[in-house]
Amino acid sequence: MAVDRDHVLRSAAALLTRKSTATMDEVAKASGISRATLHRQFAGRDALIRALEALGIAECEAALDAARPDEGPAGDAVRRLVAGIEPHAPLLAFLYTENQLFEGEEQNAGWARIDERVTALFRRGQSSGEFRIDLTPAWLTEALYGLLASAAWAVAEGRVAPKDFTHMITELLLGGARRPDSPAPSGRGKSS
Amino acid sequence: MAVDRDHVLRSAAALLTRKSTATMDEVAKASGISRATLHRQFAGRDALIRALEALGIAECEAALDAARPDEGPAGDAVRRLVAGIEPHAPLLAFLYTENQLFEGEEQNAGWARIDERVTALFRRGQSSGEFRIDLTPAWLTEALYGLLASAAWAVAEGRVAPKDFTHMITELLLGGARRPDSPAPSGRGKSS
DNA sequence: CTCGGATGAGACGCCAACGTCTCATGCGCT
DNA sequence: AGCGCATGAGACGTTGGCGTCTCATCCGAG
């Protein structure tokens, strides 16, 4: 077992992120090993995806731990979280869409745990009065995933600069597109 | 040609939205026709996807036209746009991920047109001072797509209520999660 | 040096899905 | 009734990718 399993996993993640339909052969080549060895490491394509999923979950939980979601203003915790996830965003974007087509099968319980922790963070922000309460924590969580995936793709295709990643996501998620001191906040109302 | 091509297309959209890997046979059954007839309508799976893409593009452009993106406050135009797209969100979510794995091939020019129009809307909002300028129009456009897809899936899986669709997207996109009169706008400070 | 274990190269069979084709059925129209 | 034509059912060959297996090679340890 001289083969570095972790290295294989990361190469696979990098490739599948770019081409989600990559062949086992391509994955093997991308890791610099033969298909036979790849099969010795992972029983099959499913096993490989599962391993990638486990990796993504582990990285998410690590980022969650590092972000200290229970400390300080919730908004700052969200910023820390997004910043911590940034390096793993491409893999997560891949897993995000991969999950869409699992349809029937139940998904890894790890995601539920992560969902719960992220949702709790948003809930905390609402309780403290920092976040608005008309957007449910479940939706904010979902939106965070969507924005992470969108940003990862946008960066991958060069539509936005990598260095803006965290800023774009957190600012949009927390503050929205509307200018704080906008002259015409909404239209509808009269205020102003 | 008694077969209603449009009906087939919509059935296929509904099915593929739920199960993006559905077989040609499944698509046919879902439309209530045989695989042979399906093949008579669409040369192959590719042709079917292309047709769905064309349908999605047409619906987007129709929604864009109906939203009158050049009239009134940009924020309101965004709301009209999202409201108009809502019925087609599942199909667009499908096409959105489908596009991620086209990798090499150039995508339908229609998307570029739509991108341009949406981007222009955000740009207008920035020019008028309604939107903040530190988030690029390109990113806002990308984020809108991501939120539409996320919302479509969240609704499909029952994580959020269908009736909140437009509100959730527009409010998050425009106003963000932070409470307008939040006690601790950003964090840094401590204020209570 | 010799042995054991891991690896690379590649052959092989399998299977799912595709695309094509044929043929019989059934419906509508004249 | 007779005809035309679209359809449904299904057989058939092809293809791409997977998973398994064999065998030669290589490298490190003893």
Short mmCIF file of C-alpha atoms (C1' of nucleotides) in Angstrom, two decimals:
data_model
loop_
_atom_site.label_atom_id
_atom_site.label_comp_id
_atom_site.label_asym_id
_atom_site.label_seq_id
_atom_site.Cartn_x
_atom_site.Cartn_y
_atom_site.Cartn_z
CA MET A 1 0.00 0.00 0.00
CA ALA A 2 2.64 2.47 -0.92
CA VAL A 3 -0.01 4.42 -2.73
CA ASP A 4 -1.02 7.54 -0.94
CA ARG A 5 -4.73 7.10 -0.59
CA ASP A 6 -5.25 10.69 0.42
CA HIS A 7 -3.38 11.93 -2.61
CA VAL A 8 -5.54 9.79 -4.88
CA LEU A 9 -8.63 11.16 -3.23
CA ARG A 10 -7.56 14.74 -3.73
CA SER A 11 -6.59 14.21 -7.34
CA ALA A 12 -9.92 12.59 -7.97
CA ALA A 13 -11.68 15.49 -6.31
CA ALA A 14 -9.79 17.98 -8.44
CA LEU A 15 -10.63 16.12 -11.64
CA LEU A 16 -14.24 15.29 -10.90
CA THR A 17 -14.82 18.87 -9.91
CA ARG A 18 -13.93 19.88 -13.43
CA LYS A 19 -15.44 16.93 -15.23
CA SER A 20 -18.03 15.15 -13.15
CA THR A 21 -18.39 12.37 -15.72
CA ALA A 22 -14.73 11.46 -15.71
CA THR A 23 -13.97 7.79 -16.25
CA MET A 24 -12.30 5.57 -13.67
CA ASP A 25 -9.45 5.44 -16.13
CA GLU A 26 -9.18 9.19 -16.22
CA VAL A 27 -9.32 9.41 -12.46
CA ALA A 28 -6.52 6.88 -12.22
CA LYS A 29 -4.37 8.72 -14.73
CA ALA A 30 -5.02 11.99 -12.96
CA SER A 31 -3.63 10.47 -9.78
CA GLY A 32 -0.68 9.03 -11.61
CA ILE A 33 -1.66 5.44 -10.89
CA SER A 34 -3.10 2.64 -12.97
CA ARG A 35 -6.73 1.72 -13.09
CA ALA A 36 -5.92 -1.58 -11.42
CA THR A 37 -4.39 0.12 -8.43
CA LEU A 38 -7.27 2.54 -8.23
CA HIS A 39 -9.59 -0.43 -8.02
CA ARG A 40 -7.44 -1.92 -5.28
CA GLN A 41 -7.92 1.23 -3.26
CA PHE A 42 -11.60 1.75 -3.93
CA ALA A 43 -13.87 -1.18 -4.66
CA GLY A 44 -15.61 0.71 -7.44
CA ARG A 45 -16.81 4.02 -8.63
CA ASP A 46 -19.43 4.16 -5.92
CA ALA A 47 -16.86 3.53 -3.24
CA LEU A 48 -14.75 6.33 -4.64
CA ILE A 49 -17.63 8.77 -4.58
CA ARG A 50 -18.50 7.71 -1.06
CA ALA A 51 -14.93 8.31 0.01
CA LEU A 52 -15.02 11.73 -1.59
CA GLU A 53 -18.26 12.41 0.20
CA ALA A 54 -16.70 11.40 3.50
CA LEU A 55 -13.78 13.68 2.75
CA GLY A 56 -16.07 16.58 1.99
CA ILE A 57 -18.03 15.98 5.14
CA ALA A 58 -14.88 15.82 7.23
CA GLU A 59 -13.63 19.05 5.75
CA CYS A 60 -16.94 20.74 6.35
CA GLU A 61 -17.02 19.67 9.94
CA ALA A 62 -13.44 20.78 10.41
CA ALA A 63 -14.30 24.17 8.94
CA LEU A 64 -17.34 24.31 11.16
CA ASP A 65 -15.25 23.56 14.23
CA ALA A 66 -12.65 26.11 13.27
CA ALA A 67 -15.27 28.78 12.67
CA ARG A 68 -16.46 28.61 16.29
CA PRO A 69 -20.10 29.09 15.25
CA ASP A 70 -21.17 29.80 18.82
CA GLU A 71 -18.83 32.66 19.45
CA GLY A 72 -19.41 36.33 18.82
CA PRO A 73 -21.83 37.81 16.32
CA ALA A 74 -23.42 35.24 14.06
CA GLY A 75 -22.50 37.29 11.01
CA ASP A 76 -18.84 37.05 11.88
CA ALA A 77 -19.17 33.33 12.45
CA VAL A 78 -20.65 32.98 8.98
CA ARG A 79 -17.70 34.87 7.57
CA ARG A 80 -15.27 32.61 9.35
CA LEU A 81 -17.15 29.59 8.12
CA VAL A 82 -17.17 30.64 4.48
CA ALA A 83 -13.50 31.58 4.67
CA GLY A 84 -12.71 28.17 6.10
CA ILE A 85 -14.72 26.34 3.48
CA GLU A 86 -13.34 28.28 0.55
CA PRO A 87 -10.45 25.89 -0.19
CA HIS A 88 -12.85 22.98 -0.36
CA ALA A 89 -15.59 24.73 -2.31
CA PRO A 90 -14.93 22.97 -5.63
CA LEU A 91 -15.24 19.55 -4.04
CA LEU A 92 -18.37 20.59 -2.23
CA ALA A 93 -19.85 21.99 -5.41
CA PHE A 94 -19.26 18.62 -7.05
CA LEU A 95 -20.84 16.73 -4.16
CA TYR A 96 -23.71 19.18 -4.09
CA THR A 97 -24.81 18.37 -7.62
CA GLU A 98 -23.92 14.72 -7.20
CA ASN A 99 -26.43 14.58 -4.38
CA GLN A 100 -29.15 15.96 -6.62
CA LEU A 101 -29.19 12.77 -8.62
CA PHE A 102 -29.15 10.31 -5.77
CA GLU A 103 -32.87 10.71 -5.78
CA GLY A 104 -33.94 7.62 -4.00
CA GLU A 105 -31.15 6.51 -1.72
CA GLU A 106 -30.73 8.10 1.65
CA GLN A 107 -27.78 10.40 1.87
CA ASN A 108 -24.89 10.21 4.24
CA ALA A 109 -25.88 11.13 7.76
CA GLY A 110 -22.93 13.50 7.92
CA TRP A 111 -24.74 16.05 5.81
CA ALA A 112 -27.62 16.09 8.21
CA ARG A 113 -25.25 16.87 11.05
CA ILE A 114 -23.70 19.70 9.10
CA ASP A 115 -27.09 20.99 8.06
CA GLU A 116 -28.07 21.06 11.67
CA ARG A 117 -25.04 22.97 12.80
CA VAL A 118 -25.32 25.56 10.04
CA THR A 119 -29.02 25.93 10.60
CA ALA A 120 -28.36 26.42 14.30
CA LEU A 121 -25.96 29.21 13.48
CA PHE A 122 -28.56 31.06 11.49
CA ARG A 123 -31.12 30.42 14.18
CA ARG A 124 -28.78 31.90 16.72
CA GLY A 125 -28.37 34.98 14.58
CA GLN A 126 -32.11 35.37 14.47
CA SER A 127 -32.51 34.92 18.20
CA SER A 128 -29.93 37.56 18.90
CA GLY A 129 -31.77 39.92 16.61
CA GLU A 130 -28.87 40.09 14.22
CA PHE A 131 -30.63 38.33 11.34
CA ARG A 132 -34.08 38.94 10.00
CA ILE A 133 -36.66 36.37 10.92
CA ASP A 134 -38.72 36.22 7.75
CA LEU A 135 -36.13 34.03 6.05
CA THR A 136 -36.09 30.58 7.59
CA PRO A 137 -32.83 29.09 8.85
CA ALA A 138 -33.41 26.14 6.54
CA TRP A 139 -33.56 28.43 3.54
CA LEU A 140 -30.52 30.41 4.61
CA THR A 141 -28.62 27.16 4.93
CA GLU A 142 -29.73 26.03 1.51
CA ALA A 143 -28.88 29.40 0.06
CA LEU A 144 -25.42 29.26 1.56
CA TYR A 145 -24.77 25.95 -0.19
CA GLY A 146 -26.08 27.31 -3.45
CA LEU A 147 -23.94 30.40 -3.26
CA LEU A 148 -20.87 28.36 -2.41
CA ALA A 149 -21.43 26.17 -5.45
CA SER A 150 -22.19 29.10 -7.73
CA ALA A 151 -19.11 30.95 -6.57
CA ALA A 152 -16.93 27.88 -7.01
CA TRP A 153 -18.09 27.49 -10.62
CA ALA A 154 -17.88 31.17 -11.36
CA VAL A 155 -14.31 31.20 -10.13
CA ALA A 156 -13.46 28.00 -12.01
CA GLU A 157 -14.69 29.54 -15.24
CA GLY A 158 -12.98 32.82 -14.62
CA ARG A 159 -16.14 34.85 -14.36
CA VAL A 160 -15.15 36.21 -10.98
CA ALA A 161 -11.83 36.67 -9.25
CA PRO A 162 -10.77 33.97 -6.78
CA LYS A 163 -9.69 36.51 -4.21
CA ASP A 164 -13.23 37.86 -3.97
CA PHE A 165 -14.69 34.47 -3.15
CA THR A 166 -15.38 34.90 0.54
CA HIS A 167 -16.28 38.54 0.30
CA MET A 168 -18.82 38.00 -2.45
CA ILE A 169 -20.56 35.19 -0.69
CA THR A 170 -20.68 36.63 2.78
CA GLU A 171 -21.61 40.11 1.68
CA LEU A 172 -24.40 38.90 -0.54
CA LEU A 173 -25.66 36.39 1.97
CA LEU A 174 -25.54 38.75 4.91
CA GLY A 175 -26.11 42.15 3.38
CA GLY A 176 -27.77 41.50 0.04
CA ALA A 177 -27.39 43.47 -3.14
CA ARG A 178 -29.28 46.50 -2.05
CA ARG A 179 -27.22 49.44 -1.00
CA PRO A 180 -27.57 50.01 2.74
CA ASP A 181 -28.30 53.70 2.27
CA SER A 182 -30.12 53.22 -0.99
CA PRO A 183 -32.17 56.18 -2.12
CA ALA A 184 -35.10 54.00 -3.08
CA PRO A 185 -35.02 51.00 -0.79
CA SER A 186 -37.80 49.09 -2.36
CA GLY A 187 -40.15 51.08 -4.45
CA ARG A 188 -43.48 49.88 -3.27
CA GLY A 189 -43.42 51.59 0.05
CA LYS A 190 -43.53 55.25 0.62
CA SER A 191 -40.97 55.70 3.30
CA SER A 192 -38.16 57.76 1.87
CA MET B 1 -47.50 13.58 -35.77
CA ALA B 2 -50.42 13.34 -33.45
CA VAL B 3 -47.97 13.35 -30.61
CA ASP B 4 -47.87 16.62 -28.78
CA ARG B 5 -44.22 17.51 -28.94
CA ASP B 6 -44.60 20.22 -26.37
CA HIS B 7 -46.26 17.86 -23.97
CA VAL B 8 -43.42 15.37 -24.36
CA LEU B 9 -40.94 18.12 -23.72
CA ARG B 10 -42.66 19.19 -20.54
CA SER B 11 -43.02 15.67 -19.24
CA ALA B 12 -39.36 15.09 -19.91
CA ALA B 13 -38.51 18.29 -18.10
CA ALA B 14 -40.57 17.28 -15.11
CA LEU B 15 -38.94 13.87 -14.94
CA LEU B 16 -35.36 14.89 -15.62
CA THR B 17 -35.71 17.61 -13.03
CA ARG B 18 -36.31 14.92 -10.45
CA LYS B 19 -33.98 12.32 -11.85
CA SER B 20 -31.37 13.77 -14.13
CA THR B 21 -30.08 10.33 -15.13
CA ALA B 22 -33.44 9.06 -16.31
CA THR B 23 -33.31 6.65 -19.23
CA MET B 24 -34.79 7.38 -22.63
CA ASP B 25 -37.22 4.61 -21.81
CA GLU B 26 -38.24 6.30 -18.60
CA VAL B 27 -38.64 9.61 -20.34
CA ALA B 28 -40.86 7.97 -22.93
CA LYS B 29 -42.99 6.26 -20.30
CA ALA B 30 -43.28 9.50 -18.37
CA SER B 31 -44.74 11.13 -21.46
CA GLY B 32 -47.04 8.22 -22.07
CA ILE B 33 -45.43 7.30 -25.37
CA SER B 34 -43.15 4.52 -26.51
CA ARG B 35 -39.43 4.79 -26.84
CA ALA B 36 -39.76 4.43 -30.60
CA THR B 37 -42.01 7.45 -30.85
CA LEU B 38 -39.75 9.42 -28.57
CA HIS B 39 -36.91 8.68 -30.97
CA ARG B 40 -39.05 9.80 -33.87
CA GLN B 41 -39.52 13.14 -32.18
CA PHE B 42 -35.98 13.63 -30.98
CA ALA B 43 -33.08 12.07 -32.83
CA GLY B 44 -31.40 11.05 -29.59
CA ARG B 45 -30.79 11.93 -26.02
CA ASP B 46 -28.64 14.86 -27.01
CA ALA B 47 -31.36 16.26 -29.22
CA LEU B 48 -33.80 15.96 -26.37
CA ILE B 49 -31.54 17.83 -24.00
CA ARG B 50 -30.94 20.49 -26.64
CA ALA B 51 -34.66 20.88 -27.10
CA LEU B 52 -35.10 21.23 -23.35
CA GLU B 53 -32.35 23.78 -23.33
CA ALA B 54 -34.06 25.73 -26.07
CA LEU B 55 -37.29 25.56 -24.11
CA GLY B 56 -35.58 26.84 -20.98
CA ILE B 57 -33.98 29.66 -22.89
CA ALA B 58 -37.24 30.64 -24.48
CA GLU B 59 -38.97 30.69 -21.13
CA CYS B 60 -36.22 32.75 -19.60
CA GLU B 61 -36.37 35.28 -22.35
CA ALA B 62 -40.13 35.44 -22.10
CA ALA B 63 -39.85 36.02 -18.36
CA LEU B 64 -37.23 38.65 -19.01
CA ASP B 65 -39.49 40.41 -21.49
CA ALA B 66 -42.43 40.26 -19.14
CA ALA B 67 -40.39 41.62 -16.26
CA ARG B 68 -39.66 44.88 -18.09
CA PRO B 69 -36.12 45.04 -16.71
CA ASP B 70 -35.68 48.63 -17.79
CA GLU B 71 -38.66 50.05 -15.98
CA GLY B 72 -38.82 51.39 -12.47
CA PRO B 73 -36.50 50.52 -9.61
CA ALA B 74 -34.09 47.72 -10.46
CA GLY B 75 -35.03 45.90 -7.27
CA ASP B 76 -38.63 45.72 -8.37
CA ALA B 77 -37.59 44.50 -11.78
CA VAL B 78 -35.62 41.71 -10.12
CA ARG B 79 -38.70 40.76 -8.14
CA ARG B 80 -40.81 40.64 -11.28
CA LEU B 81 -38.16 38.57 -13.00
CA VAL B 82 -37.92 35.99 -10.23
CA ALA B 83 -41.68 35.80 -9.98
CA GLY B 84 -41.89 35.19 -13.70
CA ILE B 85 -39.21 32.53 -13.66
CA GLU B 86 -40.60 30.68 -10.68
CA PRO B 87 -42.78 28.26 -12.67
CA HIS B 88 -39.80 27.25 -14.76
CA ALA B 89 -37.27 27.04 -11.94
CA PRO B 90 -37.12 23.23 -11.79
CA LEU B 91 -36.28 22.98 -15.47
CA LEU B 92 -33.69 25.71 -15.15
CA ALA B 93 -32.15 24.03 -12.14
CA PHE B 94 -31.78 20.90 -14.21
CA LEU B 95 -30.22 22.76 -17.10
CA TYR B 96 -27.98 24.65 -14.72
CA THR B 97 -26.28 21.50 -13.47
CA GLU B 98 -26.40 19.91 -16.88
CA ASN B 99 -24.33 22.78 -18.15
CA GLN B 100 -21.68 22.15 -15.52
CA LEU B 101 -20.70 18.92 -17.19
CA PHE B 102 -20.58 20.12 -20.75
CA GLU B 103 -17.09 21.13 -19.91
CA GLY B 104 -15.59 21.35 -23.33
CA GLU B 105 -18.34 22.14 -25.79
CA GLU B 106 -19.51 25.68 -26.23
CA GLN B 107 -22.88 26.37 -24.77
CA ASN B 108 -25.97 27.64 -26.50
CA ALA B 109 -25.66 31.29 -27.40
CA GLY B 110 -29.04 31.92 -25.84
CA TRP B 111 -27.58 31.74 -22.36
CA ALA B 112 -25.10 34.45 -23.20
CA ARG B 113 -27.95 36.70 -24.30
CA ILE B 114 -29.81 36.06 -21.08
CA ASP B 115 -26.67 36.57 -19.03
CA GLU B 116 -26.18 39.88 -20.70
CA ARG B 117 -29.70 41.08 -20.03
CA VAL B 118 -29.62 40.05 -16.39
CA THR B 119 -26.21 41.52 -15.90
CA ALA B 120 -27.41 44.74 -17.46
CA LEU B 121 -30.25 44.87 -14.98
CA PHE B 122 -27.87 44.64 -12.04
CA ARG B 123 -25.60 47.17 -13.65
CA ARG B 124 -28.52 49.55 -14.01
CA GLY B 125 -29.30 49.10 -10.34
CA GLN B 126 -25.76 50.02 -9.48
CA SER B 127 -25.75 53.06 -11.72
CA SER B 128 -28.90 54.34 -10.16
CA GLY B 129 -27.35 53.95 -6.75
CA GLU B 130 -29.89 51.36 -5.74
CA PHE B 131 -27.42 48.47 -5.54
CA ARG B 132 -24.05 48.39 -3.89
CA ILE B 133 -21.12 48.48 -6.25
CA ASP B 134 -18.70 46.17 -4.48
CA LEU B 135 -20.50 43.11 -5.79
CA THR B 136 -19.97 42.75 -9.53
CA PRO B 137 -22.96 42.39 -11.84
CA ALA B 138 -21.47 39.14 -13.08
CA TRP B 139 -21.44 37.72 -9.59
CA LEU B 140 -24.95 38.92 -8.83
CA THR B 141 -26.13 37.22 -11.98
CA GLU B 142 -24.38 34.01 -11.07
CA ALA B 143 -25.74 34.21 -7.54
CA LEU B 144 -29.25 34.66 -8.86
CA TYR B 145 -28.93 31.44 -10.86
CA GLY B 146 -27.54 29.62 -7.87
CA LEU B 147 -30.32 30.81 -5.60
CA LEU B 148 -32.95 29.87 -8.15
CA ALA B 149 -31.55 26.36 -8.37
CA SER B 150 -31.18 26.01 -4.63
CA ALA B 151 -34.69 27.20 -4.04
CA ALA B 152 -36.08 24.88 -6.68
CA TRP B 153 -34.42 21.87 -5.02
CA ALA B 154 -35.33 22.97 -1.54
CA VAL B 155 -38.95 23.25 -2.59
CA ALA B 156 -38.84 19.94 -4.44
CA GLU B 157 -37.57 18.20 -1.34
CA GLY B 158 -40.02 19.93 0.93
CA ARG B 159 -37.45 21.85 2.89
CA VAL B 160 -39.13 25.14 2.18
CA ALA B 161 -42.67 26.10 1.27
CA PRO B 162 -43.42 26.65 -2.44
CA LYS B 163 -45.35 29.82 -1.72
CA ASP B 164 -42.24 31.46 -0.26
CA PHE B 165 -40.18 30.83 -3.37
CA THR B 166 -40.08 34.33 -4.82
CA HIS B 167 -39.97 36.08 -1.49
CA MET B 168 -37.06 34.04 -0.22
CA ILE B 169 -34.97 34.55 -3.29
CA THR B 170 -35.60 38.21 -3.83
CA GLU B 171 -35.31 39.17 -0.20
CA LEU B 172 -32.09 37.30 0.26
CA LEU B 173 -30.63 38.50 -3.01
CA LEU B 174 -31.63 42.10 -2.51
CA GLY B 175 -31.63 42.56 1.22
CA GLY B 176 -29.47 39.79 2.60
CA ALA B 177 -29.86 37.94 5.85
CA ARG B 178 -28.84 40.76 8.10
CA ARG B 179 -31.61 42.61 9.79
CA PRO B 180 -31.88 46.12 8.38
CA ASP B 181 -31.92 47.66 11.83
CA SER B 182 -29.64 45.05 13.29
CA PRO B 183 -28.14 45.95 16.64
CA ALA B 184 -24.72 44.77 15.56
CA PRO B 185 -24.45 45.48 11.84
CA SER B 186 -21.13 43.84 11.27
CA GLY B 187 -19.49 42.61 14.37
CA ARG B 188 -16.25 44.27 14.82
CA GLY B 189 -17.87 46.62 17.28
CA LYS B 190 -19.32 45.14 20.32
CA SER B 191 -22.40 47.05 21.05
CA SER B 192 -24.30 44.69 23.04
"C1'" DC C 1 21.03 -12.44 -3.78
"C1'" DT C 2 16.39 -13.81 -3.07
"C1'" DC C 3 11.88 -13.38 -1.81
"C1'" DG C 4 7.45 -11.06 -1.10
"C1'" DG C 5 4.35 -7.66 -2.06
"C1'" DA C 6 2.73 -3.84 -4.62
"C1'" DT C 7 2.24 -1.97 -9.12
"C1'" DG C 8 1.37 -1.31 -14.28
"C1'" DA C 9 -0.31 -2.97 -18.51
"C1'" DG C 10 -3.71 -4.97 -20.61
"C1'" DA C 11 -7.02 -8.75 -21.82
"C1'" DC C 12 -11.66 -10.36 -20.93
"C1'" DG C 13 -16.53 -10.70 -20.10
"C1'" DC C 14 -20.53 -8.18 -18.56
"C1'" DC C 15 -24.09 -5.01 -18.63
"C1'" DA C 16 -26.87 -0.98 -19.30
"C1'" DA C 17 -28.40 2.17 -22.39
"C1'" DC C 18 -28.48 3.77 -26.88
"C1'" DG C 19 -30.01 3.91 -31.70
"C1'" DT C 20 -32.01 1.28 -35.49
"C1'" DC C 21 -35.18 -1.57 -37.50
"C1'" DT C 22 -39.29 -4.47 -38.34
"C1'" DC C 23 -43.90 -5.63 -37.93
"C1'" DA C 24 -48.53 -5.61 -36.33
"C1'" DT C 25 -52.07 -2.79 -34.49
"C1'" DG C 26 -55.34 0.76 -34.40
"C1'" DC C 27 -57.27 5.10 -35.50
"C1'" DG C 28 -58.91 8.63 -38.59
"C1'" DC C 29 -60.08 10.04 -43.00
"C1'" DT C 30 -62.21 9.56 -47.50
"C1'" DA D 1 -65.00 -0.51 -46.49
"C1'" DG D 2 -60.39 0.62 -47.75
"C1'" DC D 3 -56.35 3.19 -47.09
"C1'" DG D 4 -52.64 5.74 -44.95
"C1'" DC D 5 -50.04 6.72 -41.30
"C1'" DA D 6 -48.51 7.25 -36.75
"C1'" DT D 7 -47.85 4.40 -32.97
"C1'" DG D 8 -46.48 0.53 -29.70
"C1'" DA D 9 -43.95 -3.47 -28.82
"C1'" DG D 10 -39.96 -5.43 -29.06
"C1'" DA D 11 -35.80 -7.60 -31.27
"C1'" DC D 12 -31.09 -6.58 -32.56
"C1'" DG D 13 -26.41 -4.93 -32.84
"C1'" DT D 14 -23.20 -1.44 -30.97
"C1'" DT D 15 -20.82 1.04 -27.66
"C1'" DG D 16 -18.67 2.67 -23.47
"C1'" DG D 17 -17.41 1.89 -19.11
"C1'" DC D 18 -17.01 -1.14 -15.30
"C1'" DG D 19 -15.06 -4.88 -12.52
"C1'" DT D 20 -12.08 -8.94 -12.57
"C1'" DC D 21 -8.21 -11.35 -13.67
"C1'" DT D 22 -3.51 -12.56 -15.19
"C1'" DC D 23 1.16 -11.76 -15.77
"C1'" DA D 24 5.45 -9.30 -15.96
"C1'" DT D 25 8.07 -5.88 -13.57
"C1'" DC D 26 10.04 -3.48 -9.94
"C1'" DC D 27 11.63 -2.33 -5.40
"C1'" DG D 28 12.77 -2.93 -0.65
"C1'" DA D 29 13.74 -5.97 3.22
"C1'" DG D 30 16.10 -9.67 5.06
#
